[in-house]
Short mmCIF file of N, CA and C in Angstrom, two decimals:
data_model
loop_
_atom_site.label_atom_id
_atom_site.label_comp_id
_atom_site.label_asym_id
_atom_site.label_seq_id
_atom_site.Cartn_x
_atom_site.Cartn_y
_atom_site.Cartn_z
N UNK A 1 139.59 198.07 117.61
CA UNK A 1 138.64 198.12 116.52
C UNK A 1 138.88 196.91 115.61
N UNK A 2 137.80 196.37 115.08
CA UNK A 2 137.94 195.22 114.20
C UNK A 2 138.35 195.67 112.80
N UNK A 3 138.80 194.71 112.00
CA UNK A 3 139.15 195.03 110.61
C UNK A 3 137.96 195.65 109.88
N UNK A 4 136.79 195.10 110.11
CA UNK A 4 135.59 195.60 109.44
C UNK A 4 135.30 197.04 109.88
N UNK A 5 135.38 197.30 111.16
CA UNK A 5 135.14 198.66 111.66
C UNK A 5 136.19 199.63 111.11
N UNK A 6 137.43 199.20 111.07
CA UNK A 6 138.50 200.04 110.50
C UNK A 6 138.25 200.30 109.03
N UNK A 7 137.84 199.27 108.31
CA UNK A 7 137.56 199.41 106.88
C UNK A 7 136.38 200.36 106.67
N UNK A 8 135.34 200.23 107.48
CA UNK A 8 134.19 201.13 107.37
C UNK A 8 134.61 202.58 107.63
N UNK A 9 135.48 202.77 108.60
CA UNK A 9 135.98 204.12 108.88
C UNK A 9 136.75 204.67 107.69
N UNK A 10 137.58 203.83 107.07
CA UNK A 10 138.34 204.25 105.88
C UNK A 10 137.39 204.62 104.75
N UNK A 11 136.34 203.84 104.55
CA UNK A 11 135.37 204.13 103.49
C UNK A 11 134.70 205.47 103.77
N UNK A 12 134.29 205.68 105.01
CA UNK A 12 133.66 206.96 105.38
C UNK A 12 134.60 208.14 105.08
N UNK A 13 135.86 208.00 105.45
CA UNK A 13 136.83 209.06 105.21
C UNK A 13 137.00 209.33 103.72
N UNK A 14 137.07 208.28 102.93
CA UNK A 14 137.28 208.44 101.49
C UNK A 14 136.11 209.14 100.83
N UNK A 15 134.89 208.66 101.09
CA UNK A 15 133.74 209.23 100.37
C UNK A 15 133.37 210.62 100.85
N UNK A 16 133.80 211.00 102.04
CA UNK A 16 133.55 212.38 102.48
C UNK A 16 134.64 213.34 102.00
N UNK A 17 135.81 212.80 101.66
CA UNK A 17 136.93 213.66 101.25
C UNK A 17 137.02 213.86 99.74
N UNK A 18 136.42 212.97 98.97
CA UNK A 18 136.56 213.06 97.52
C UNK A 18 135.34 212.47 96.83
N UNK A 19 135.21 212.77 95.55
CA UNK A 19 134.13 212.20 94.75
C UNK A 19 134.53 210.79 94.34
N UNK A 20 133.68 209.85 94.68
CA UNK A 20 133.88 208.45 94.31
C UNK A 20 132.64 208.03 93.53
N UNK A 21 132.82 207.70 92.25
CA UNK A 21 131.69 207.43 91.38
C UNK A 21 131.35 205.95 91.23
N UNK A 22 132.26 205.07 91.59
CA UNK A 22 131.99 203.64 91.37
C UNK A 22 132.63 202.79 92.46
N UNK A 23 132.14 201.57 92.59
CA UNK A 23 132.73 200.64 93.54
C UNK A 23 134.17 200.34 93.16
N UNK A 24 134.44 200.20 91.88
CA UNK A 24 135.80 199.89 91.44
C UNK A 24 136.76 201.03 91.81
N UNK A 25 136.33 202.25 91.64
CA UNK A 25 137.16 203.39 92.02
C UNK A 25 137.43 203.37 93.53
N UNK A 26 136.40 203.09 94.31
CA UNK A 26 136.56 203.01 95.76
C UNK A 26 137.47 201.85 96.14
N UNK A 27 137.32 200.72 95.47
CA UNK A 27 138.16 199.56 95.75
C UNK A 27 139.63 199.88 95.50
N UNK A 28 139.92 200.62 94.43
CA UNK A 28 141.30 201.00 94.10
C UNK A 28 141.88 201.94 95.16
N UNK A 29 141.08 202.89 95.63
CA UNK A 29 141.55 203.81 96.67
C UNK A 29 141.81 203.04 97.96
N UNK A 30 140.91 202.13 98.30
CA UNK A 30 141.12 201.30 99.49
C UNK A 30 142.39 200.46 99.35
N UNK A 31 142.61 199.93 98.16
CA UNK A 31 143.80 199.11 97.93
C UNK A 31 145.08 199.93 98.16
N UNK A 32 145.08 201.18 97.72
CA UNK A 32 146.23 202.05 97.94
C UNK A 32 146.47 202.31 99.43
N UNK A 33 145.40 202.21 100.21
CA UNK A 33 145.50 202.40 101.66
C UNK A 33 145.79 201.09 102.40
N UNK A 34 145.94 200.00 101.64
CA UNK A 34 146.28 198.73 102.25
C UNK A 34 145.14 197.76 102.45
N UNK A 35 143.97 198.10 101.97
CA UNK A 35 142.81 197.22 102.09
C UNK A 35 142.60 196.48 100.77
N UNK A 36 142.73 195.18 100.80
CA UNK A 36 142.50 194.36 99.61
C UNK A 36 141.13 193.70 99.76
N UNK A 37 140.10 194.35 99.24
CA UNK A 37 138.74 193.86 99.41
C UNK A 37 138.17 193.39 98.08
N UNK A 38 137.30 192.40 98.16
CA UNK A 38 136.60 191.93 96.97
C UNK A 38 135.41 192.82 96.69
N UNK A 39 134.88 192.72 95.49
CA UNK A 39 133.71 193.50 95.12
C UNK A 39 132.53 193.14 96.02
N UNK A 40 132.36 191.88 96.33
CA UNK A 40 131.22 191.48 97.17
C UNK A 40 131.35 192.03 98.59
N UNK A 41 132.55 192.04 99.14
CA UNK A 41 132.75 192.62 100.47
C UNK A 41 132.48 194.11 100.45
N UNK A 42 132.97 194.78 99.42
CA UNK A 42 132.76 196.22 99.31
C UNK A 42 131.28 196.54 99.15
N UNK A 43 130.59 195.76 98.34
CA UNK A 43 129.16 195.95 98.15
C UNK A 43 128.41 195.80 99.47
N UNK A 44 128.77 194.81 100.25
CA UNK A 44 128.16 194.59 101.57
C UNK A 44 128.48 195.76 102.50
N UNK A 45 129.72 196.23 102.49
CA UNK A 45 130.10 197.38 103.31
C UNK A 45 129.27 198.61 102.95
N UNK A 46 129.12 198.88 101.67
CA UNK A 46 128.35 200.05 101.24
C UNK A 46 126.91 199.94 101.70
N UNK A 47 126.34 198.75 101.61
CA UNK A 47 124.97 198.53 102.07
C UNK A 47 124.87 198.75 103.59
N UNK A 48 125.82 198.19 104.34
CA UNK A 48 125.82 198.35 105.80
C UNK A 48 126.00 199.80 106.23
N UNK A 49 126.81 200.54 105.49
CA UNK A 49 127.04 201.96 105.79
C UNK A 49 125.91 202.85 105.27
N UNK A 50 125.00 202.25 104.49
CA UNK A 50 123.87 202.95 103.88
C UNK A 50 124.32 204.07 102.94
N UNK A 51 125.41 203.79 102.24
CA UNK A 51 125.88 204.73 101.23
C UNK A 51 125.02 204.57 99.99
N UNK A 52 124.76 205.67 99.33
CA UNK A 52 123.95 205.65 98.12
C UNK A 52 124.66 206.42 97.02
N UNK A 53 124.36 206.05 95.79
CA UNK A 53 124.88 206.81 94.65
C UNK A 53 123.87 207.89 94.35
N UNK A 54 124.30 209.13 94.48
CA UNK A 54 123.40 210.26 94.28
C UNK A 54 124.02 211.23 93.28
N UNK A 55 123.19 212.00 92.58
CA UNK A 55 123.75 213.01 91.65
C UNK A 55 124.28 214.20 92.44
N UNK A 56 125.41 214.76 91.96
CA UNK A 56 125.93 215.97 92.59
C UNK A 56 125.44 217.19 91.82
N UNK A 57 125.96 218.34 92.16
CA UNK A 57 125.51 219.59 91.55
C UNK A 57 125.77 219.65 90.04
N UNK A 58 126.80 218.94 89.57
CA UNK A 58 127.14 218.93 88.14
C UNK A 58 126.44 217.80 87.39
N UNK A 59 125.59 217.04 88.07
CA UNK A 59 124.87 215.96 87.42
C UNK A 59 125.64 214.64 87.37
N UNK A 60 126.85 214.62 87.96
CA UNK A 60 127.60 213.37 88.04
C UNK A 60 127.07 212.56 89.21
N UNK A 61 127.31 211.25 89.15
CA UNK A 61 126.87 210.38 90.22
C UNK A 61 128.04 210.10 91.15
N UNK A 62 127.78 210.09 92.46
CA UNK A 62 128.83 209.83 93.43
C UNK A 62 128.24 209.12 94.64
N UNK A 63 129.08 208.46 95.40
CA UNK A 63 128.65 207.84 96.64
C UNK A 63 128.60 208.90 97.72
N UNK A 64 127.52 208.86 98.51
CA UNK A 64 127.38 209.80 99.62
C UNK A 64 126.42 209.20 100.63
N UNK A 65 126.44 209.77 101.82
CA UNK A 65 125.50 209.36 102.84
C UNK A 65 124.20 210.12 102.60
N UNK A 66 123.08 209.43 102.56
CA UNK A 66 121.81 210.09 102.23
C UNK A 66 121.46 211.27 103.15
N UNK A 67 121.95 211.25 104.38
CA UNK A 67 121.63 212.32 105.32
C UNK A 67 122.62 213.48 105.28
N UNK A 68 123.49 213.47 104.32
CA UNK A 68 124.44 214.58 104.29
C UNK A 68 125.45 214.35 103.27
#
């Protein structure tokens, strides 16, 4: 698997396991897992993964996959 594919897998795991409200929060979690990504790379990853910021049941905003 390529670094990009591995990073995308890590992002998928993170946003499905916990509430992530911002790119900066996601970047920090990725950094703790050993991924040192720039904001522009993360933004591109989120776009490629088709992640969206959506409201949850409590009215907070979080990243999630639009289909689930």
